Coordinates of C-alpha atoms in Angstrom, one line a residue:
Chain P
M129 CA 3.0 -16.6 25.2
I130 CA 3.8 -13.4 24.4
E131 CA 7.0 -11.3 26.3
T132 CA 8.1 -7.8 25.7
R133 CA 11.9 -7.1 26.8
D134 CA 12.4 -3.6 27.5
L135 CA 11.8 -2.2 24.4
T136 CA 12.2 1.7 23.6
K137 CA 11.4 3.2 20.3
S138 CA 12.0 6.9 19.0
F139 CA 10.5 8.6 16.3
G140 CA 12.2 11.5 15.4
S141 CA 14.0 13.3 18.6
K142 CA 10.9 12.5 20.6
A143 CA 11.5 8.9 22.9
V144 CA 7.8 6.9 23.0
L145 CA 9.3 3.4 24.5
C146 CA 11.6 3.9 27.0
G147 CA 12.6 0.1 28.2
V148 CA 8.4 -1.0 28.2
S149 CA 8.8 -5.4 30.2
L150 CA 5.6 -7.1 29.7
T151 CA 4.2 -10.6 29.8
V152 CA 1.3 -11.9 29.2
Q153 CA 0.2 -15.8 30.0
E154 CA -1.7 -18.0 27.1
G155 CA -5.2 -17.2 27.5
Q156 CA -4.9 -14.0 29.4
T157 CA -6.5 -11.0 28.6
L158 CA -4.0 -8.5 30.0
V159 CA -5.2 -3.8 29.3
V160 CA -2.4 -1.6 28.8
L161 CA -3.7 1.5 29.8
G162 CA -1.6 5.4 29.6
R163 CA -2.9 8.2 27.9
S164 CA -3.1 9.1 24.8
G165 CA 0.3 9.6 22.8
C166 CA 2.4 7.3 25.5
G167 CA 2.6 4.5 23.9
K168 CA 0.7 2.1 24.3
S169 CA -0.3 1.6 20.7
V170 CA 3.6 1.4 19.3
V171 CA 3.6 -1.0 22.1
L172 CA 0.8 -3.7 20.3
K173 CA 2.6 -2.8 16.9
H174 CA 5.8 -4.7 17.6
L175 CA 4.2 -7.2 19.3
I176 CA 3.3 -8.4 15.7
G177 CA 6.4 -6.6 14.1
L178 CA 4.9 -3.8 12.4
L179 CA 7.1 -1.9 13.8
K180 CA 10.7 -2.9 15.0
P181 CA 12.0 -1.9 17.8
D182 CA 15.2 0.5 18.6
S183 CA 16.5 -1.6 21.1
G184 CA 15.0 -4.6 23.4
E185 CA 13.1 -7.7 22.3
V186 CA 9.6 -9.0 22.0
L187 CA 9.3 -12.9 21.8
V188 CA 6.1 -15.1 21.4
D189 CA 6.1 -18.0 22.5
G190 CA 9.4 -17.7 23.2
E191 CA 11.2 -17.3 20.8
S192 CA 12.2 -13.6 19.8
I193 CA 10.5 -12.0 16.1
T194 CA 13.0 -8.6 16.6
G195 CA 15.7 -9.0 14.2
L196 CA 12.8 -11.3 11.4
P197 CA 12.9 -9.6 8.4
E198 CA 9.6 -8.9 7.2
R199 CA 8.5 -12.2 4.9
K200 CA 9.3 -14.4 7.6
L201 CA 7.0 -12.2 10.5
T202 CA 3.8 -14.5 8.4
D203 CA 3.6 -17.2 10.4
V204 CA 4.4 -15.0 13.8
R205 CA 1.6 -13.4 12.5
R206 CA -0.5 -16.5 11.9
K207 CA -0.7 -16.8 15.4
I208 CA -1.9 -13.2 16.0
G209 CA -4.5 -10.8 14.6
M210 CA -5.0 -7.4 15.2
L211 CA -8.6 -5.3 15.5
F212 CA -7.1 -1.6 14.7
Q213 CA -8.0 1.7 16.2
S214 CA -9.8 1.9 12.4
A215 CA -11.1 -1.4 11.6
A216 CA -9.1 -1.1 9.1
L217 CA -11.4 -2.6 6.5
F218 CA -10.6 -3.2 3.0
D219 CA -12.7 -0.5 1.5
S220 CA -12.5 -1.8 -2.1
M221 CA -14.2 -5.4 -0.5
S222 CA -17.5 -5.9 0.7
V223 CA -17.6 -7.8 4.4
E224 CA -17.9 -10.3 2.7
E225 CA -14.9 -10.3 0.5
N226 CA -13.1 -8.6 3.7
L227 CA -13.7 -11.5 6.0
A228 CA -12.9 -14.3 2.9
F229 CA -9.7 -12.6 2.7
P230 CA -7.3 -14.1 5.5
L231 CA -8.5 -17.3 5.0
Q232 CA -7.6 -17.7 1.1
E233 CA -4.2 -16.5 3.0
Q234 CA -4.4 -19.4 4.6
G235 CA -4.8 -21.7 1.4
I236 CA -8.7 -22.1 2.1
R237 CA -10.3 -22.2 -1.8
D238 CA -13.4 -24.4 -1.0
M239 CA -15.7 -21.7 -1.4
K240 CA -18.3 -23.8 0.6
I241 CA -15.7 -24.3 4.2
I242 CA -15.1 -20.5 3.3
N243 CA -19.1 -18.8 3.7
E244 CA -19.7 -21.0 5.9
R245 CA -16.2 -19.8 8.4
I246 CA -17.9 -16.1 7.5
A247 CA -21.5 -17.2 8.5
E248 CA -19.4 -18.2 12.0
A249 CA -17.6 -15.5 12.9
L250 CA -20.4 -13.4 11.9
E251 CA -22.5 -14.8 13.5
M252 CA -19.9 -14.4 17.0
V253 CA -19.0 -10.8 16.3
D254 CA -23.2 -10.2 16.2
L255 CA -23.6 -9.9 12.8
P256 CA -25.4 -12.4 10.4
G257 CA -26.8 -11.8 7.6
E258 CA -24.0 -8.4 6.4
Q259 CA -21.3 -9.8 4.8
K260 CA -22.8 -8.2 1.4
K261 CA -22.1 -5.2 2.7
A262 CA -20.2 -2.8 2.0
P263 CA -17.6 -0.7 4.4
S264 CA -18.5 2.7 3.9
A265 CA -22.4 1.1 4.8
L266 CA -21.8 0.4 7.6
S267 CA -21.2 2.4 12.0
G268 CA -18.5 2.8 13.8
G269 CA -19.4 0.2 15.3
M270 CA -20.5 -2.4 12.7
R271 CA -16.4 -1.5 11.2
K272 CA -14.9 -3.0 14.6
R273 CA -17.0 -6.0 14.5
V274 CA -16.4 -6.7 10.9
G275 CA -12.8 -5.6 12.0
L276 CA -13.3 -7.9 14.8
A277 CA -14.4 -11.2 12.7
R278 CA -12.3 -11.0 10.1
T279 CA -9.6 -10.1 12.9
I280 CA -11.1 -13.4 14.3
I281 CA -11.8 -16.0 11.2
G282 CA -8.8 -17.7 11.0
K283 CA -8.6 -18.8 15.0
P284 CA -5.2 -16.4 16.0
R285 CA -3.9 -18.0 19.3
C286 CA -3.5 -14.6 20.5
I287 CA -6.2 -11.4 19.7
L288 CA -4.8 -8.3 20.1
Y289 CA -7.2 -4.6 20.5
D290 CA -6.0 -1.6 19.3
E291 CA -9.0 0.8 21.4
P292 CA -11.8 -1.3 20.3
T293 CA -14.4 0.9 22.2
T294 CA -12.5 4.3 21.1
G295 CA -15.4 7.0 19.3
L296 CA -17.5 4.3 19.8
D297 CA -20.6 5.3 21.8
P298 CA -20.8 3.9 25.6
V299 CA -23.5 1.0 25.3
T300 CA -22.1 0.1 21.8
S301 CA -18.7 0.6 23.9
D302 CA -19.9 -2.4 26.5
S303 CA -21.1 -4.3 23.5
I304 CA -17.9 -4.6 22.7
N305 CA -16.3 -4.6 26.0
H306 CA -19.1 -8.2 27.0
M307 CA -17.7 -9.0 22.7
I308 CA -13.9 -8.9 24.2
R309 CA -14.6 -11.7 27.7
R310 CA -17.2 -13.2 25.5
L311 CA -14.2 -14.0 22.8
Q312 CA -11.1 -15.5 25.5
R313 CA -14.4 -17.3 27.1
R314 CA -15.6 -19.0 23.5
L315 CA -12.0 -19.4 22.0
G316 CA -9.3 -19.6 24.6
V317 CA -7.4 -16.9 23.3
T318 CA -5.3 -15.2 24.8
S319 CA -5.9 -11.2 24.1
I320 CA -4.2 -8.3 25.1
V321 CA -6.2 -4.6 25.5
V322 CA -5.1 -0.9 24.3
T323 CA -7.2 0.9 25.8
H324 CA -7.5 4.9 27.8
D325 CA -11.9 3.3 28.6
M326 CA -10.8 1.6 32.0
K327 CA -14.4 0.3 31.8
T328 CA -13.4 -1.6 29.2
A329 CA -10.4 -2.1 31.1
F330 CA -12.3 -3.6 34.3
H331 CA -14.8 -5.5 32.9
C332 CA -12.1 -7.4 30.7
A333 CA -8.6 -7.5 31.8
D334 CA -7.3 -10.5 34.1
H335 CA -4.0 -7.8 34.5
I336 CA -3.4 -4.2 34.3
A337 CA 0.0 -2.5 33.0
F338 CA 0.2 0.7 33.5
I339 CA 1.9 3.3 30.7
H340 CA 3.3 6.5 31.6
E341 CA 6.3 7.9 30.6
G342 CA 7.4 5.5 28.4
R343 CA 8.0 3.4 30.5
V344 CA 5.0 0.4 32.4
H345 CA 5.0 2.6 36.0
F346 CA 2.3 0.2 37.4
S347 CA 1.6 -4.1 36.7
G348 CA -1.2 -5.5 38.3
T349 CA -4.4 -7.4 38.4
P350 CA -7.5 -4.8 38.6
D351 CA -8.5 -5.5 42.2
E352 CA -4.6 -3.9 42.6
M353 CA -4.6 -1.2 40.4
R354 CA -8.1 0.3 42.4
A355 CA -6.5 -0.3 45.6
S356 CA -3.7 1.7 44.2
K357 CA -2.4 4.7 46.0
D358 CA -0.5 6.2 43.1
K359 CA -1.2 9.4 43.0
E360 CA -0.7 9.0 38.7
I361 CA -3.1 5.8 39.1
T362 CA -5.5 7.1 41.1
D363 CA -5.5 11.0 39.0
F364 CA -5.5 8.1 35.6
I365 CA -8.9 6.5 36.9
E366 CA -10.9 9.5 38.3
G367 CA -10.1 11.1 34.8
R368 CA -8.3 14.0 36.7
S369 CA -5.8 16.8 34.5
G370 CA -4.7 18.9 37.7
D371 CA -6.0 21.3 35.4
T372 CA -8.5 23.9 36.8
D373 CA -10.8 26.9 35.2
T374 CA -9.6 29.9 35.8
Chain E
M61 CA 25.7 26.8 1.3
L62 CA 27.1 23.9 1.0
T63 CA 25.5 21.9 3.8
Q64 CA 22.0 22.1 2.2
I65 CA 23.7 21.2 -1.8
G66 CA 25.5 17.7 0.8
R67 CA 21.7 16.9 2.5
S68 CA 19.6 17.5 -1.1
L69 CA 22.4 15.2 -2.1
F70 CA 22.2 12.9 0.5
L71 CA 18.2 12.8 0.4
L72 CA 18.5 12.2 -3.2
L73 CA 20.1 9.6 -2.7
N74 CA 18.4 8.4 0.3
Y75 CA 15.3 8.8 -2.4
F76 CA 17.5 6.4 -4.8
G77 CA 18.3 3.7 -2.0
E78 CA 14.3 3.4 -0.8
L79 CA 12.9 2.8 -4.6
A80 CA 16.0 0.6 -5.3
Q81 CA 14.9 -1.3 -1.8
L82 CA 11.2 -1.8 -3.9
V83 CA 12.8 -3.1 -6.9
V84 CA 14.9 -5.6 -5.2
E85 CA 11.4 -6.7 -2.8
A86 CA 9.2 -6.3 -5.8
L87 CA 11.9 -8.7 -7.6
R88 CA 11.9 -11.4 -4.9
S89 CA 8.3 -11.2 -5.1
L90 CA 8.2 -11.6 -8.8
F91 CA 10.5 -14.8 -8.2
G92 CA 9.7 -16.0 -5.0
A93 CA 5.9 -15.4 -3.4
P94 CA 3.3 -17.1 -5.9
V95 CA 1.9 -14.5 -8.7
R96 CA -1.3 -13.2 -8.1
W97 CA -2.4 -13.4 -11.9
R98 CA -6.2 -12.5 -11.5
L99 CA -5.1 -9.0 -9.1
A100 CA -2.4 -8.5 -12.5
M101 CA -5.1 -8.5 -15.0
R102 CA -7.4 -6.3 -12.6
Q103 CA -4.7 -3.6 -12.7
V104 CA -4.8 -4.2 -17.1
V105 CA -7.7 -3.7 -17.2
E106 CA -8.3 -0.9 -15.1
M107 CA -4.5 1.1 -15.5
G108 CA -3.7 -1.0 -19.3
A109 CA -7.3 -0.6 -21.2
R110 CA -8.8 2.1 -19.2
S111 CA -5.6 4.3 -20.3
Q112 CA -6.0 4.2 -24.1
L113 CA -8.0 7.0 -24.5
V114 CA -5.8 10.1 -23.1
V115 CA -3.4 7.5 -25.4
L116 CA -4.4 6.9 -28.8
V117 CA -6.5 10.8 -28.9
T118 CA -2.6 11.9 -27.5
G119 CA -0.9 9.9 -30.5
A120 CA -3.6 11.1 -32.8
F121 CA -3.1 14.9 -31.8
T122 CA 0.7 14.6 -32.0
G123 CA 0.9 12.4 -35.2
A124 CA -0.9 15.0 -36.8
V125 CA 0.9 18.3 -35.7
F126 CA 4.5 16.3 -36.5
A127 CA 3.0 16.1 -40.4
A128 CA 1.5 19.4 -41.0
Q129 CA 4.8 21.1 -39.2
T130 CA 7.1 18.5 -40.9
F131 CA 5.4 19.3 -44.1
F132 CA 5.3 22.9 -43.9
Q133 CA 9.7 22.4 -43.9
F134 CA 9.8 20.2 -46.0
H135 CA 7.8 21.6 -49.1
R136 CA 10.1 24.4 -50.0
F137 CA 12.2 21.6 -50.2
G138 CA 10.4 19.5 -52.0
M139 CA 10.6 16.6 -50.2
D140 CA 6.6 15.8 -49.6
S141 CA 7.4 12.3 -49.6
A142 CA 9.3 12.2 -47.2
V143 CA 6.8 12.9 -44.1
G144 CA 5.4 9.8 -43.5
S145 CA 8.8 8.4 -43.1
V146 CA 10.1 11.3 -41.0
V147 CA 6.9 11.3 -39.2
S148 CA 7.3 7.7 -38.0
V149 CA 10.5 6.5 -37.2
S150 CA 10.2 10.5 -34.3
L151 CA 7.1 8.7 -33.4
F152 CA 8.3 5.8 -32.7
R153 CA 11.9 6.4 -31.9
E154 CA 11.1 9.3 -29.3
L155 CA 8.1 11.1 -29.2
G156 CA 5.3 8.2 -29.0
P157 CA 7.0 6.3 -26.0
A158 CA 7.9 9.0 -24.1
L159 CA 4.3 11.0 -24.6
S160 CA 2.3 7.4 -23.8
G161 CA 4.7 7.6 -20.8
L162 CA 3.8 11.1 -19.5
M163 CA 0.2 10.9 -20.0
V164 CA -0.1 7.8 -18.6
A165 CA 2.2 8.8 -15.8
G166 CA -0.4 11.8 -15.0
R167 CA -3.6 9.1 -14.5
V168 CA -1.9 5.9 -13.7
G169 CA 0.7 7.1 -11.5
A170 CA -1.8 9.4 -9.7
S171 CA -4.3 7.1 -9.2
I172 CA -1.8 4.5 -7.8
A173 CA -0.4 6.8 -4.7
A174 CA -4.0 8.3 -4.3
E175 CA -5.1 4.5 -3.9
I176 CA -2.2 3.4 -2.4
G177 CA -1.2 6.1 0.1
T178 CA -5.4 6.7 1.9
M179 CA -4.9 2.3 2.1
K180 CA -0.9 3.7 4.0
V181 CA -3.7 6.4 6.4
T182 CA -5.9 4.0 7.2
E183 CA -4.4 1.1 8.1
Q184 CA -5.3 -0.9 5.4
V185 CA -1.5 -1.7 4.9
D186 CA -0.6 -2.3 8.4
A187 CA -3.8 -4.7 8.4
L188 CA -2.6 -6.8 4.8
R189 CA 1.2 -7.2 6.5
S190 CA -1.2 -8.3 10.5
L191 CA -2.5 -11.4 7.6
G192 CA 0.6 -11.7 6.7
V193 CA 0.5 -10.6 3.3
H194 CA 4.1 -8.8 2.1
P195 CA 2.6 -5.5 0.6
V196 CA 4.9 -5.4 -2.1
D197 CA 3.3 -8.9 -2.8
Y198 CA -0.5 -7.6 -2.7
L199 CA -0.3 -3.6 -4.0
V200 CA 3.2 -3.2 -5.9
T201 CA 4.3 -7.1 -8.1
P202 CA 0.2 -7.5 -10.0
R203 CA 0.9 -3.8 -10.9
V204 CA 4.4 -4.0 -12.0
L205 CA 3.3 -7.0 -13.8
A206 CA 0.6 -4.5 -15.7
M207 CA 2.0 -2.3 -16.4
M208 CA 5.0 -4.7 -18.3
I209 CA 1.8 -6.1 -20.3
S210 CA 0.3 -3.0 -20.5
M211 CA 2.6 0.0 -21.7
P212 CA 4.2 -1.7 -24.5
L213 CA 0.7 -2.1 -25.5
L214 CA 0.0 1.3 -25.5
V215 CA 3.3 2.6 -26.7
A216 CA 2.2 1.3 -29.5
E217 CA -1.4 2.4 -30.3
C218 CA -0.5 5.9 -29.8
C219 CA 2.3 5.2 -32.7
A220 CA -0.1 3.2 -35.0
F221 CA -2.6 6.4 -34.5
G222 CA 0.4 8.9 -34.7
I223 CA 1.3 7.4 -38.1
L224 CA -3.1 8.0 -38.9
A225 CA -3.3 11.1 -37.7
S226 CA -0.3 12.9 -40.2
Y227 CA -1.5 10.2 -42.9
L228 CA -4.8 12.1 -42.9
V229 CA -3.6 15.1 -42.2
A230 CA -0.9 14.9 -45.2
V231 CA -2.3 13.4 -48.5
P232 CA -5.7 13.9 -48.0
V233 CA -5.2 17.7 -46.3
F234 CA -1.9 18.7 -47.6
G235 CA -2.4 16.8 -50.6
I236 CA 0.8 14.7 -51.3
P237 CA 0.5 11.5 -53.3
E238 CA -0.2 8.6 -50.9
A239 CA 1.8 6.3 -52.9
G240 CA 5.2 7.9 -52.1
Y241 CA 3.8 8.8 -48.4
L242 CA 3.5 5.3 -47.7
K243 CA 6.8 4.0 -49.6
N244 CA 9.0 6.5 -47.9
L245 CA 7.0 5.4 -44.6
I246 CA 7.5 2.1 -44.7
N247 CA 11.0 2.0 -46.4
W248 CA 12.4 3.8 -43.0
T249 CA 10.0 2.4 -40.7
T250 CA 12.0 -0.5 -39.7
G251 CA 11.9 -3.9 -37.1
R252 CA 14.7 -1.9 -34.8
D253 CA 12.5 1.5 -34.5
V254 CA 9.7 -0.9 -33.8
I255 CA 11.4 -3.0 -30.8
M256 CA 13.5 0.7 -29.6
S257 CA 10.1 2.4 -28.7
L258 CA 8.6 -1.2 -27.3
I259 CA 11.3 -1.0 -25.3
K260 CA 10.9 2.1 -24.3
G261 CA 7.3 1.8 -23.1
Y262 CA 8.4 -1.6 -21.1
F263 CA 10.8 0.0 -19.0
F264 CA 8.9 3.9 -18.4
G265 CA 5.8 1.5 -17.5
I266 CA 7.2 -0.3 -14.7
V267 CA 9.4 3.6 -13.5
I268 CA 5.7 5.0 -12.9
V269 CA 4.9 1.4 -10.7
I270 CA 8.1 1.7 -8.2
V271 CA 7.9 5.5 -8.3
A272 CA 3.4 6.2 -7.7
C273 CA 4.1 2.3 -5.2
H274 CA 6.6 4.4 -3.2
Q275 CA 4.9 7.2 -2.8
G276 CA 1.6 5.7 -1.8
L277 CA 3.2 3.5 1.0
K278 CA 5.5 5.7 3.0
A279 CA 2.1 8.8 2.9
E280 CA 1.8 9.7 6.5
N281 CA -0.6 12.7 7.9
G282 CA -3.4 12.0 7.2
A283 CA -5.1 13.3 4.2
A284 CA -2.3 16.3 3.5
G285 CA 0.6 12.9 3.0
V286 CA -2.6 11.7 0.3
G287 CA -3.0 15.0 -1.7
R288 CA 0.7 15.1 -2.0
A289 CA 0.8 11.5 -2.8
P290 CA -0.1 11.8 -6.7
T291 CA 1.7 14.9 -6.6
E292 CA 4.5 14.2 -6.1
A293 CA 4.0 10.6 -7.9
V294 CA 3.5 12.2 -11.2
V295 CA 6.4 14.6 -11.1
I296 CA 9.2 12.4 -10.0
A297 CA 7.8 9.9 -12.7
S298 CA 7.4 12.0 -15.3
L299 CA 11.2 13.7 -14.9
G300 CA 12.5 9.7 -14.3
I301 CA 10.8 9.6 -17.9
L302 CA 12.3 12.4 -19.3
G303 CA 15.8 11.5 -18.3
L304 CA 15.6 7.7 -19.0
N305 CA 14.4 8.1 -22.1
F306 CA 17.9 10.2 -23.2
I307 CA 19.7 7.3 -21.6
L308 CA 17.6 5.0 -23.0
T309 CA 17.6 7.1 -26.9
F310 CA 21.7 6.9 -27.2
A311 CA 22.1 2.6 -25.3
L312 CA 19.0 2.1 -27.7
N313 CA 20.6 3.1 -31.3
I314 CA 23.7 0.9 -30.1
F315 CA 21.8 -1.9 -30.7
F316 CA 19.2 -0.5 -32.6
P317 CA 20.4 1.9 -34.6
A318 CA 18.4 4.4 -37.5
G319 CA 18.2 3.9 -40.6

């Protein structure tokens, strides 16, 4: 469904992506792993056209979106939902208004339908009845869930998760991991999860891509990754920096 | 030295290029996308109605002190009754639009840049884009429309309160005969002066919104970036208003000559 071909991207003199090629099939969950600052989120933002690559291209359903102007990306963006690292809820709106926003943008005006869809989306993320709250009154985990509800309410075919468990406690993280898997099964969506959390990776992934030094260093199943003897991968899985206390 | 000048010139041209791009995008949105009138009307209240106090106070005090200074000078030549017309024409042609513009740039420009800047650094602008909404359609165009509606009205209010304050200073305080004061004021203030002030206000409003939205949309680097955006928006918009006022004074005088 989504494919990247030799993506390169630099910010100033810093080359972040040096030829990233990835493919994710319909209905599959791809987890993109890598150390902080390796360019995982940059890859994700390319997939929905929020960033333009210096070279290479992104294909959605076989069509390149790389050269498309902002206004022509609307159709692609309606197919792909994104959960941002900070949830990116509109803080001037209540939870209900945040969730109604994508539906109203799709042209749905019937408040009965909108309210039903909001209740259904909040139910899916285990937050029933939280419609009236302001984003500022929500905890980090709740914000992520509302962000997820806003992402799925428009019924996208693919969901991009940018660090879905970062900053959350282990129990909330586990709950989010289960939710990602559950949504994938229930909605049949394609998912791409960017994380550095190994628990999330092994829990959610059908396929894992490990990015190192701007390139895909490893691509395979979770079992293949566990069995890998590659030093970069084993260090990452076991959280070894190579530094010493002295 | 030359390199420094060249770099500054390049940055200036680049900045104007970015502003022009935003204007083109706003025009494309205005004529090519559904206009979000509800958002625009909310902004009329937020930016227009809530700016009235500061604009009215500015207009009133400017009118009052200008009347006093004019009286001090004109009284020596026995031209007391000309005070009203001088104040009125100056307010409509120059002081009303420029001072309203500067006050609104401070209040509204800072608020727009801070709000959009915060949305930018907290990924809310990216969230809008990811939901298929062009940020210019949602954040810029409604504000441009709101300012197009609000700013001429604010300028008119500023001038009206300035004239009223000048009357209160000139007639009751300095004892200028009311009949002569009003006669000169009405005779020398023409519809051309009023139109000129409204046109200036209209353009100043657009400058304020475009500059402030641009500063907000390019904010980065967290709190520091958001902190810089309003300051730069106010400074640039204020300088823009002063420069544009100079150009408009000459340009509009061709179509709406004084007297």
